[in-house]
Structure formats: structure tokens, C-alpha cells
């Protein structure tokens, strides 16, 4: 039984391949061939097996724990394949077969890669600026009542406006499209980071600052060594929220007239009615978002080790 | 000798949320010689914490003055260590870094590094350098907090019910540690406590206070040889005496509770 459970992905993959090869395609299905579909199914199963066989300790247990999940993902792909190629139950224009999607992923990989680089560039640039300015504004709001008096109303009025609403102005103000889109991303990250950083500072126990003062810490030292680390958990929540809303902004920001970018690619392919490409773009995009969020979690866990047992996420 | 405190006619009023003036302390006069151990005892709300926080410089008196070795106290400073009822260790720093915080803040970490090990040893936390506060018990955290307050070599250590939240065994343990440290390091200690035994066990003088407005009713000199024995007859006599000062003893009273 245990073998069946851990080998579930392999069994699913074998079954999926058998169905793909043995069940004849529907006569309505136009594009013959199953090679890419089989390749991806095999890749998934093999990757799983490699992790299971050669993974060390934690990696191996975690992989085994995910066996049912991956097995079912492969089965779901099988069902999708059966629906789109064997019976054509959905309009093929909008629901292309996995074979087509995978073939786009491979044939268009160079172009997709370029789009990805473009996207990552504005995303990273905007994100970094947004984080840095968000944290700085938040700290200034938290520690300087003068700054708070003038800037807080501004943050409250400007912050909640969806970044994309700025497009008409941003296009005029910034000399290049890359800068304009980066600015929108930065804006999306900046607002939640600012609010939550300031919030985090406002929520610090006053006794921490009193301890600091009795130990001889100056004002600057209290801000750096007490205020910032104590507000860090809130800061991260702000950065998370900002990152998620920056993904939303990204797609729109890429419509500002650029000729590259994953968001732009998806929109463009939609207009061309090539839905296989749209799905390929979506797969790349979701992978990137997943990687970014995972990386953020990893960084947070590294920086906030002290939090384990203090606050649960 | 350093660490003598002179409290001169100190009055402290607060304005509360209802815009009423509350006199937390009224005309407090107290001379605390260097190297003595003073306990402040009294019912809740009589201004013990307020007095201690003024000595620390965290708040300023409304009128009157507090002097340390002849210099008026106007702000917090590392020569006056403070230990709170809650340990207030920084959760984002390891025990070692918590204790090192003051030295780093004052830029004397490099020269005084060895002191950190010394005090970790002194409070019995050797081997826990890399632990975070949430990984230690309440008593260990309170010890770390003691080490953090001491490592900068203050001439005065202010303790606001530091052991109030601990169990009786841990408390007696840390009391002994505090006495040992005082003998070794020579410093003035002023401690707020609700525990009469603790006050007698530790103090040279016990300052008894009453609330509304906070005033000093009496100062009891504890003339018992050290180390003191909590079950000693003289010890118990002091116990009765303090309770009487606090209006809890000396006469039979109907119990206020029933079981
Ligand atoms: N920041 C403040 N604002 C208003 N009133 C205050 C403030 N701090 C203290 N008080 C008042 O001053 C009085 C003395 O308070 P304090 O905390 O010094 O008492 P305490 O003797 O330490 O009591 P406890 O034993 O409960 O700790 C109380 O009536 C309290 O309400
Ligand atoms: Mg108090």
C-alpha cells in the first residue's frame, strides 16, 4: 500500500501515457501528435522520482508527503487531455489541448524568455524602489511627528488609489516606458509597505524603548536597533501585500506600449486568438509569481527566525 | 563611593483621561546612601513605580529634584540600570546580543566584551548565548534581563517588581544571586516589591508608602546580620512590624473572604 502511495505520480503518469497513446483522438481534433504532452508528463514523474531517490532527509520526506498531490496533478492533466483531444468537449479555440500548450512553451521559449527578462527587470526595479521608499516613509511616519503631520494625509489620500489609475500622468512624466512601468510597480509596493511599517512602529511596546534608553541608547540607535527590527514582521506583511498587488499592476503596466513582457505577451496572444500561447504565458507567469513569493517567504524565515513561537503566520 | 541618591521634595502629578489631576507622589524626601539596598513597599497605586521611573529619568518630577551623587537627574542614563517586572528582552536578539545591547549602543562593546561572558556566568546562563528569549523559561529570561541591566556597571540598579511573576523557588534563587552580585560589584539597589519577606531578606532599609496621595509613612531599618534566615525569630518580628505599617497586622480583623 505504501509503495502505491509514494509511487502514485509514477502510476498516474503511466496511466496517462497509456490513455494518450491508446485511445484514438477525436475526428474533430485537428493537431495530431502526443510527443510534447508525453514529454511533460514524463518530466514531472521523473523529477518527482529523482527527488524521492536522491533527495536528502527533509527534501525526501517532503517529496513523499506530496506524492498524492503530484499524482493527482498528473491525473488532472490526463483528464484535461481526454476532454480536449479524445472527445473535444470544450470549444477548442479557447481550450487548446495540453499538447499544443506544451509545444508553444518549447517553440516559443526564446521569445517567452525575453519577455520574462523584460518583466523581471521592471518588476525588480519597481519592487526595490517601492520597498526602500515604503520602509523609509514608514519609519519617518513612525518616528517623526512633524513628518507625520504633513505626510500622513498625503499617504492616506494618494495611497489607496489603484496604481494603474496613474497611467495617464505617468506616461507624460516619465521619459521611458520602462521607467513608467517600474514606477507603477513601485507605487503598488510602496503604499502597503509604508502603512504597515508605520503601523508596526506604532505597535512596538514602549517599554522596549525605555529599556533602550536606560541602557544608554541614543535616539538614532533606538530607531535602528529597536524600531526597525521590532517592526520587521509588519514590514514583511506590507511587502507581501505590495508584491501581490504589484503582480496585478504588472500586467496593466506592460500595456503602456512596450513590445515585451509576460503580461504584454498574454494580452497580445489573446488578441491574436492563440489561446495555446495565452496558457503558455500564464504558466510562465504563475511560475514566476510562485518563485518570487517562495523566495520572499524564505528570506522572511531567515530574517525573522526569532519570531518562531512569538507570532504564527 | 558613587551611587548616592537624594530625593528632595518630589511631587508628581498626572492628568488623566478625564482631565483630572492625580497626585501620584507628594513631598517625597529620601536619602539613599551609596551601596545600600532599599525596598519600596506599599499598596498598589501608591506611586512606587512612578518614583523609580523618576530616578531612572524616564519621567520628570512635577516639582522637586532627584540627584545622583549631587547631579540632578534629567534623562535616562547607563549609570542607572533598570529592571522591569516583565523581562522585556528584545525578542529579535539572542540572549548574548540582548546582554551586549547596552555596550554596543554606547560603543564600548570591543573593550568590554569579556564582561558579557562574566555576567552570563554570574547569572547562570552560560551555554545559552545563542538562544532566543522565547526559547528560555521565565526565570532564565529574568536572569538575562538582570545581566543586561548589570553589564554596563551602573552605580544604581533600579528594580521594579522584577521577580513578581516568578515562582517561589526561582525567586529565592535570584534573590541570592542579586545579593551576591551586590557584594561583588558594590552598587546601590532600589527595589519595588509586594513581597514583605523579599524586602526584609534583601534590604538595609524598607520604605513603606501609602496611596492617594503617594507618601512615605515610615522607613524601617533592617538590622539583621547577613546572610539572613527567613525563619529566624527576628526576621519574623520585622515581618509583623512591616505588616503593621501596611495596616495588615497587629489587630484581629474579620477575614474579607470566605472559602
Ligand atoms: N502615565 C500616567 N498617567 C496618568 N496617571 C498615572 C500614570 N502613571 C501613573 N499614574 C497614576 O499614578 C499613581 C501611581 O502609579 P504607580 O504606577 O506609580 O503605582 P505603583 O505603586 O507602582 O502601583 P503598583 O504596585 O500597582 O505597580 C496611580 O494612581 C496611577 O493611576
Ligand atoms: Mg508599579
XYZ file of C-alpha atoms and ligand atoms in Angstrom:
604
model
C 0.000 0.000 0.000
C 2.753 2.377 0.993
C 4.548 1.746 -2.287
C 1.386 2.581 -4.213
C 1.049 5.782 -2.235
C 4.602 7.023 -2.749
C 4.685 5.843 -6.347
C 1.294 7.390 -7.127
C 2.792 10.004 -9.519
C 4.589 7.283 -11.474
C 1.443 5.157 -11.736
C -0.592 8.211 -12.781
C 1.985 9.094 -15.404
C 1.990 5.564 -16.841
C -1.796 5.547 -16.943
C -1.886 8.998 -18.537
C 0.608 7.971 -21.200
C -1.364 4.794 -21.931
C -4.580 6.775 -22.363
C -2.857 9.355 -24.582
C -1.325 6.684 -26.807
C -4.028 4.044 -26.912
C -7.301 5.955 -27.020
C -7.793 7.343 -30.526
C -8.121 11.126 -30.985
C -11.494 12.572 -31.865
C -12.039 13.258 -35.528
C -12.709 16.909 -34.629
C -9.280 17.220 -33.092
C -7.040 18.722 -35.721
C -3.446 18.683 -34.488
C -2.088 15.152 -34.274
C 0.834 14.039 -32.135
C 1.350 13.470 -28.434
C 5.091 13.901 -28.110
C 5.190 17.142 -26.032
C 2.397 16.001 -23.766
C 4.176 12.722 -23.095
C 7.450 14.557 -22.593
C 5.976 16.845 -19.916
C 4.161 14.018 -18.175
C 7.355 12.007 -18.095
C 9.344 15.047 -16.899
C 7.019 15.547 -13.956
C 7.136 11.907 -12.939
C 10.911 11.714 -13.380
C 11.533 14.906 -11.421
C 9.425 13.519 -8.612
C 11.320 10.226 -8.667
C 14.688 11.982 -8.675
C 13.740 13.996 -5.616
C 12.466 10.871 -3.936
C 15.545 8.794 -4.732
C 18.321 11.325 -4.328
C 16.776 13.948 -2.049
C 18.392 14.170 1.356
C 16.463 13.967 4.630
C 13.900 16.757 4.686
C 13.671 17.027 0.894
C 12.856 13.378 0.577
C 10.159 13.350 3.291
C 8.590 16.464 1.855
C 8.567 14.949 -1.632
C 6.986 11.742 -0.359
C 4.411 13.785 1.534
C 3.434 15.471 -1.744
C 3.015 12.184 -3.638
C -0.798 12.233 -3.672
C -0.732 15.862 -4.799
C 1.583 15.327 -7.752
C -0.124 12.106 -8.721
C -3.432 13.919 -8.866
C -1.960 16.840 -10.798
C -0.822 14.380 -13.461
C -4.261 12.759 -13.456
C -5.895 16.170 -13.842
C -3.675 16.759 -16.869
C -4.841 13.420 -18.191
C -8.481 14.423 -17.792
C -7.776 17.743 -19.492
C -6.091 15.874 -22.322
C -9.003 13.455 -22.699
C -11.528 16.305 -22.748
C -9.620 18.352 -25.309
C -8.251 15.665 -27.650
C -10.230 12.486 -27.266
C -13.753 13.913 -27.112
C -13.383 17.668 -27.765
C -15.996 18.586 -25.167
C -14.938 22.247 -24.960
C -14.561 24.804 -27.748
C -11.017 24.054 -28.999
C -10.329 27.696 -29.814
C -10.428 28.697 -26.131
C -9.393 25.390 -24.630
C -6.439 24.073 -26.609
C -5.047 20.655 -25.793
C -2.127 20.363 -23.370
C -0.110 19.116 -26.321
C -0.492 22.499 -28.010
C 0.278 24.461 -24.864
C 3.411 22.473 -24.177
C 4.553 22.752 -27.752
C 4.213 26.546 -27.501
C 6.225 26.513 -24.298
C 9.023 24.878 -26.211
C 8.779 26.505 -29.616
C 8.241 29.961 -28.178
C 10.661 29.513 -25.293
C 13.205 32.033 -26.557
C 10.627 34.753 -27.004
C 8.957 33.889 -23.715
C 12.362 34.055 -22.072
C 12.926 37.554 -23.463
C 9.513 38.640 -22.252
C 10.309 37.185 -18.863
C 13.582 39.098 -18.616
C 11.818 42.306 -19.540
C 9.143 41.685 -16.938
C 11.644 40.778 -14.257
C 13.582 43.931 -14.963
C 10.714 46.349 -14.386
C 9.329 44.207 -11.591
C 12.630 44.073 -9.738
C 13.433 47.733 -10.305
C 9.986 48.900 -9.198
C 9.839 46.466 -6.339
C 13.191 47.546 -4.909
C 12.295 51.225 -5.096
C 8.863 50.552 -3.635
C 10.295 48.588 -0.715
C 13.065 51.040 0.085
C 10.835 54.113 -0.093
C 7.998 52.314 1.669
C 10.212 51.365 4.582
C 11.791 54.832 4.738
C 8.420 56.604 4.627
C 7.021 54.207 7.212
C 9.947 54.788 9.565
C 9.716 58.558 9.173
C 5.966 58.425 9.812
C 6.541 56.248 12.862
C 9.231 58.349 14.472
C 8.787 61.950 13.404
C 5.598 63.697 14.383
C 6.470 66.611 12.106
C 6.797 64.328 9.114
C 3.615 62.556 10.145
C 1.692 65.836 10.340
C 2.466 66.719 6.726
C 2.829 63.381 5.039
C 0.226 61.140 6.699
C -2.746 62.870 4.993
C -0.920 62.617 1.691
C -0.345 58.895 2.169
C -3.978 58.419 3.119
C -5.257 60.289 0.084
C -2.813 59.036 -2.545
C -2.150 55.543 -1.257
C -5.476 53.809 -1.866
C -5.710 54.967 -5.498
C -5.033 51.904 -7.666
C -1.584 52.444 -9.200
C -2.925 51.853 -12.706
C -5.159 54.908 -12.370
C -1.963 56.971 -12.595
C -1.180 55.744 -16.099
C -2.228 58.903 -17.955
C 0.008 61.062 -15.775
C 2.850 58.578 -15.509
C 3.093 58.353 -19.300
C 3.593 62.082 -19.544
C 6.005 62.442 -16.680
C 8.443 59.600 -17.343
C 10.769 59.691 -20.316
C 10.776 55.937 -20.961
C 8.213 53.192 -20.803
C 10.427 51.061 -18.612
C 10.636 53.834 -16.037
C 6.925 54.469 -16.243
C 6.015 50.829 -15.661
C 8.611 50.470 -12.915
C 7.123 53.494 -11.236
C 3.680 51.892 -11.204
C 5.114 48.731 -9.659
C 6.967 50.812 -7.099
C 3.753 52.636 -6.234
C 1.928 49.336 -5.743
C 4.621 48.090 -3.353
C 5.200 51.437 -1.659
C 1.751 52.030 -0.192
C 1.178 48.823 1.831
C 4.835 48.776 2.883
C 4.582 52.344 4.184
C 1.327 51.803 6.036
C 2.385 48.562 7.661
C 5.853 49.782 8.589
C 4.361 52.824 10.311
C 1.772 50.595 11.911
C 4.424 48.192 13.099
C 6.373 51.005 14.719
C 3.245 52.380 16.389
C 2.626 48.928 17.865
C 6.037 48.490 19.480
C 5.856 48.126 23.242
C 7.015 51.402 24.724
C 8.989 49.522 27.347
C 11.422 48.364 24.642
C 12.356 51.993 24.048
C 12.573 52.576 27.791
C 14.925 49.621 28.129
C 16.996 51.066 25.296
C 17.135 54.487 26.945
C 18.210 53.096 30.331
C 20.934 51.116 28.585
C 22.302 54.299 27.051
C 20.914 54.115 23.505
C 20.651 57.388 21.598
C 17.565 58.317 19.585
C 19.164 57.165 16.337
C 20.268 53.949 17.965
C 16.729 53.257 19.236
C 15.322 53.725 15.763
C 17.894 51.490 14.121
C 18.313 48.823 16.733
C 14.832 48.690 18.292
C 12.300 50.350 15.994
C 13.268 48.644 12.769
C 13.731 45.077 13.989
C 10.605 45.255 16.144
C 8.543 46.495 13.181
C 10.046 43.902 10.836
C 7.159 41.396 10.999
C 4.701 44.108 9.994
C 7.076 45.342 7.307
C 7.084 41.910 5.764
C 3.310 41.748 5.699
C 3.341 45.105 3.927
C 5.914 43.903 1.412
C 3.856 40.750 0.790
C 0.684 42.675 0.158
C 2.607 45.096 -2.020
C 4.215 42.308 -4.025
C 0.837 40.688 -4.682
C -0.737 43.947 -5.821
C 2.367 44.653 -7.920
C 1.647 41.481 -9.908
C -1.770 42.889 -10.735
C -0.261 46.211 -11.693
C 2.387 44.483 -13.786
C 0.005 43.195 -16.440
C -1.511 46.633 -16.917
C 1.825 48.384 -16.720
C 3.026 46.246 -19.609
C 0.264 47.541 -21.814
C 1.768 51.009 -21.815
C 3.118 50.426 -25.309
C 6.044 48.132 -24.695
C 6.719 45.280 -27.057
C 7.875 42.831 -24.440
C 6.840 41.357 -21.135
C 4.861 38.378 -19.949
C 1.749 40.422 -19.252
C 2.014 42.031 -22.664
C 2.559 38.599 -24.274
C -0.638 37.211 -22.743
C -2.676 40.189 -23.903
C -1.189 40.194 -27.349
C -1.784 36.470 -27.875
C -5.344 36.877 -26.669
C -5.924 39.448 -29.372
C -4.398 37.074 -31.912
C -6.799 34.418 -30.638
C -3.927 31.992 -29.998
C -5.064 30.646 -26.685
C -2.390 27.990 -26.517
C 0.110 30.861 -26.237
C -2.057 32.592 -23.660
C -1.938 29.477 -21.483
C 1.799 29.116 -22.009
C 2.208 32.728 -20.882
C 0.018 32.079 -17.859
C 2.076 29.053 -16.897
C 5.304 31.062 -17.056
C 3.745 33.933 -15.129
C 2.352 31.750 -12.360
C 5.691 30.001 -12.059
C 7.469 33.317 -11.661
C 4.970 34.619 -9.106
C 5.269 31.366 -7.220
C 9.056 31.594 -7.189
C 9.029 35.229 -6.089
C 6.621 34.576 -3.228
C 8.531 31.475 -2.153
C 11.777 33.436 -2.195
C 10.166 36.125 -0.043
C 8.995 33.512 2.451
C 12.484 32.048 2.599
C 14.039 35.474 3.200
C 11.475 36.238 5.866
C 12.089 32.938 7.638
C 15.801 33.660 7.603
C 15.451 37.200 8.970
C 12.637 36.501 11.396
C 13.939 33.294 12.969
C 13.374 34.905 16.337
C 9.681 35.026 15.572
C 9.146 31.294 15.648
C 6.887 30.824 18.628
C 6.214 34.533 19.028
C 3.797 35.120 16.155
C 2.239 32.460 13.953
C 1.766 33.192 10.265
C 31.858 55.891 46.532
C 29.266 56.563 43.923
C 25.576 55.788 43.793
C 24.127 58.069 46.472
C 20.666 59.381 45.679
C 18.990 62.381 47.211
C 15.269 62.812 46.626
C 14.257 66.323 47.517
C 10.614 67.315 47.950
C 9.459 65.426 44.910
C 5.838 65.802 43.844
C 4.475 64.185 40.728
C 1.032 64.837 39.298
C -0.597 63.254 36.287
C -3.518 64.490 34.241
C -5.702 61.502 33.496
C -8.076 60.920 30.580
C -10.932 62.648 32.402
C -8.713 65.741 32.700
C -8.470 65.318 36.461
C -5.206 65.941 38.249
C -3.886 62.913 40.110
C -1.213 63.398 42.722
C 0.811 60.230 42.391
C 3.544 61.397 44.778
C 3.524 64.200 47.296
C 6.538 65.756 49.041
C 8.822 62.772 48.898
C 12.125 63.200 50.725
C 14.577 60.354 50.851
C 18.310 59.981 51.228
C 19.744 56.807 49.841
C 23.381 56.236 50.744
C 25.722 54.671 48.216
C 25.861 50.865 48.257
C 22.674 50.431 50.224
C 19.751 48.197 49.365
C 16.389 49.946 49.645
C 12.971 48.399 49.174
C 9.848 50.371 48.356
C 6.737 48.673 49.591
C 3.109 49.739 49.701
C -0.321 49.099 48.260
C -0.989 49.279 44.560
C -1.151 52.822 43.217
C 0.955 54.474 45.906
C 3.496 55.684 43.356
C 6.340 53.196 43.755
C 6.836 52.746 40.025
C 6.444 56.468 39.480
C 9.230 57.181 41.965
C 11.508 54.558 40.428
C 10.867 55.805 36.888
C 11.781 59.309 38.001
C 15.072 58.093 39.408
C 15.651 56.321 36.095
C 14.928 59.603 34.315
C 12.140 58.087 32.220
C 9.755 60.732 33.596
C 10.475 64.050 35.259
C 9.140 65.173 38.652
C 6.472 67.896 38.575
C 8.376 69.691 41.320
C 11.384 68.960 43.473
C 14.544 67.276 42.356
C 16.347 63.959 42.367
C 20.125 63.967 42.470
C 22.597 61.200 41.844
C 25.926 61.986 43.505
C 24.984 65.639 43.542
C 23.928 65.869 39.902
C 20.260 66.418 39.070
C 18.781 63.573 37.042
C 17.152 64.782 33.840
C 17.231 61.821 31.462
C 17.860 58.088 31.456
C 21.483 57.024 31.536
C 23.514 53.864 31.696
C 24.775 54.638 35.203
C 21.243 53.818 36.355
C 20.262 50.294 35.342
C 16.572 49.404 35.263
C 14.966 46.009 35.529
C 11.260 45.749 34.784
C 8.615 43.375 36.046
C 8.443 41.857 32.583
C 11.851 40.838 31.349
C 11.420 42.981 28.192
C 14.232 41.179 26.431
C 14.295 42.082 22.752
C 12.758 39.019 21.090
C 14.748 39.588 17.887
C 18.118 39.325 19.623
C 19.778 36.275 21.081
C 20.474 36.225 24.811
C 24.075 37.187 24.133
C 23.110 40.113 21.904
C 20.473 41.238 24.373
C 23.073 41.444 27.109
C 25.520 43.112 24.721
C 22.928 45.700 23.637
C 23.934 48.456 26.056
C 27.647 48.051 25.417
C 27.077 48.209 21.665
C 24.758 51.203 21.973
C 27.452 53.053 23.885
C 30.214 51.955 21.535
C 32.221 50.183 24.224
C 31.491 46.631 23.090
C 35.006 45.897 21.822
C 36.767 46.969 25.004
C 34.261 45.415 27.370
C 33.450 42.217 25.523
C 34.739 39.968 28.271
C 32.175 41.383 30.681
C 29.367 39.718 28.770
C 30.758 36.268 29.443
C 31.384 37.245 33.026
C 27.771 38.258 33.580
C 26.344 35.323 31.659
C 28.326 33.184 34.060
C 27.219 35.251 37.050
C 23.509 34.762 36.343
C 23.991 31.127 35.366
C 23.201 31.405 31.677
C 26.477 30.080 30.272
C 25.716 27.952 27.217
C 22.539 29.822 26.322
C 24.276 32.577 24.346
C 22.667 31.646 21.040
C 19.154 31.099 22.368
C 16.316 33.482 21.671
C 14.235 34.729 24.615
C 11.187 32.667 23.635
C 13.273 29.526 23.973
C 14.006 30.173 27.664
C 11.882 29.886 30.788
C 10.543 32.988 32.561
C 13.174 32.722 35.287
C 16.014 32.438 32.778
C 14.693 35.452 30.886
C 14.568 37.443 34.117
C 18.183 36.419 34.809
C 19.191 37.543 31.331
C 17.407 40.814 31.922
C 19.341 41.209 35.179
C 22.606 40.580 33.363
C 21.625 43.102 30.701
C 20.966 45.755 33.340
C 24.230 44.995 35.146
C 26.724 44.556 32.356
C 27.165 48.302 31.857
C 28.278 48.595 35.512
C 25.621 51.022 36.718
C 26.203 52.638 40.076
C 22.495 52.305 40.814
C 20.243 49.392 39.913
C 16.509 50.068 39.918
C 14.262 47.045 40.151
C 10.504 47.341 39.611
C 8.995 44.116 40.951
C 11.485 42.147 38.906
C 10.637 38.830 40.496
C 6.889 39.316 40.874
C 5.979 36.982 38.034
C 8.219 34.103 39.127
C 7.569 31.029 41.247
C 8.808 30.997 44.840
C 11.874 28.799 44.181
C 13.143 30.761 41.226
C 12.502 33.923 43.159
C 14.585 32.892 46.183
C 17.284 31.734 43.821
C 17.512 35.046 42.028
C 17.317 36.953 45.321
C 20.502 35.211 46.395
C 22.078 35.982 43.070
C 21.216 39.654 43.441
C 22.792 39.745 46.899
C 25.902 38.009 45.662
C 26.255 40.429 42.782
C 25.813 43.378 45.097
C 28.537 42.140 47.373
C 30.862 41.622 44.433
C 30.137 44.797 42.490
C 29.234 47.471 45.044
C 26.140 49.223 43.859
C 23.062 50.924 45.200
C 19.924 48.922 44.650
C 16.388 50.224 44.883
C 13.687 47.637 44.543
C 9.924 47.858 44.374
C 8.274 44.766 45.766
C 4.977 43.477 47.105
C 6.654 40.667 48.946
C 7.376 41.548 52.578
C 9.735 38.588 53.022
C 11.677 39.579 49.964
C 12.018 43.134 51.263
C 13.318 42.001 54.643
C 15.605 39.367 53.172
C 17.315 41.821 50.862
C 17.093 45.336 52.253
C 19.055 47.604 54.508
C 16.052 49.898 54.636
C 12.397 49.364 53.792
C 10.418 52.406 52.720
C 6.704 51.974 53.423
C 4.349 54.094 51.335
C 0.628 54.927 51.310
C -1.532 55.913 48.367
C -3.708 58.912 47.443
C -1.539 60.874 47.522
C 1.586 58.715 47.478
C 3.635 59.469 50.560
C 6.232 57.800 52.719
C 4.757 56.587 56.016
C 7.912 55.201 57.524
C 11.375 53.923 56.860
C 12.264 50.690 58.619
C 15.945 49.878 59.193
C 16.505 46.172 58.898
C 19.292 45.417 61.340
C 19.750 41.739 60.754
C 23.098 40.118 60.081
C 23.645 38.640 56.620
C 23.093 36.028 55.328
C 19.579 36.237 56.680
C 17.361 33.377 57.702
C 13.741 33.670 56.676
C 12.541 31.586 59.652
C 14.607 33.410 62.239
C 12.601 34.948 65.105
C 13.916 38.467 64.481
C 13.128 38.102 60.823
C 9.539 37.281 61.714
C 9.414 40.247 64.069
C 10.302 42.526 61.170
C 7.670 40.788 59.135
C 4.983 41.659 61.717
C 6.321 45.179 62.000
C 6.111 45.828 58.259
C 2.649 44.319 58.033
C 1.567 46.633 60.843
C 2.995 49.594 58.937
C 0.981 48.422 55.939
C -2.086 48.209 58.224
C -2.424 44.466 57.781
C -1.315 43.201 61.168
C -1.308 43.857 64.860
C -5.035 43.569 65.336
C -7.618 40.900 64.706
C -9.798 41.603 61.727
C -12.724 39.807 60.182
C -11.493 37.921 57.138
C -12.555 39.614 53.913
C -13.085 36.360 52.158
C -14.627 33.027 52.934
C -13.928 29.654 51.476
N 1.200 57.905 32.859
C 0.253 58.087 33.815
N -0.845 58.832 33.549
C -1.791 59.021 34.479
N -1.744 58.520 35.712
C -0.671 57.767 36.046
C 0.383 57.495 35.112
N 1.290 56.715 35.712
C 0.851 56.501 36.951
N -0.331 57.125 37.170
C -1.085 57.134 38.420
O -0.212 57.383 39.471
C -0.497 56.572 40.572
C 0.725 55.802 40.974
O 1.048 54.870 39.968
P 2.249 53.857 40.090
O 2.275 53.060 38.838
O 3.477 54.594 40.444
O 1.801 52.941 41.292
P 2.538 51.668 41.938
O 2.768 51.975 43.363
O 3.706 51.302 41.123
O 1.416 50.571 41.820
P 1.605 49.005 41.549
O 2.004 48.413 42.839
O 0.219 48.564 41.161
O 2.580 48.847 40.468
C -1.685 55.701 40.181
O -2.850 56.271 40.720
C -1.703 55.782 38.697
O -3.026 55.713 38.233
Mg 4.200 49.620 39.809
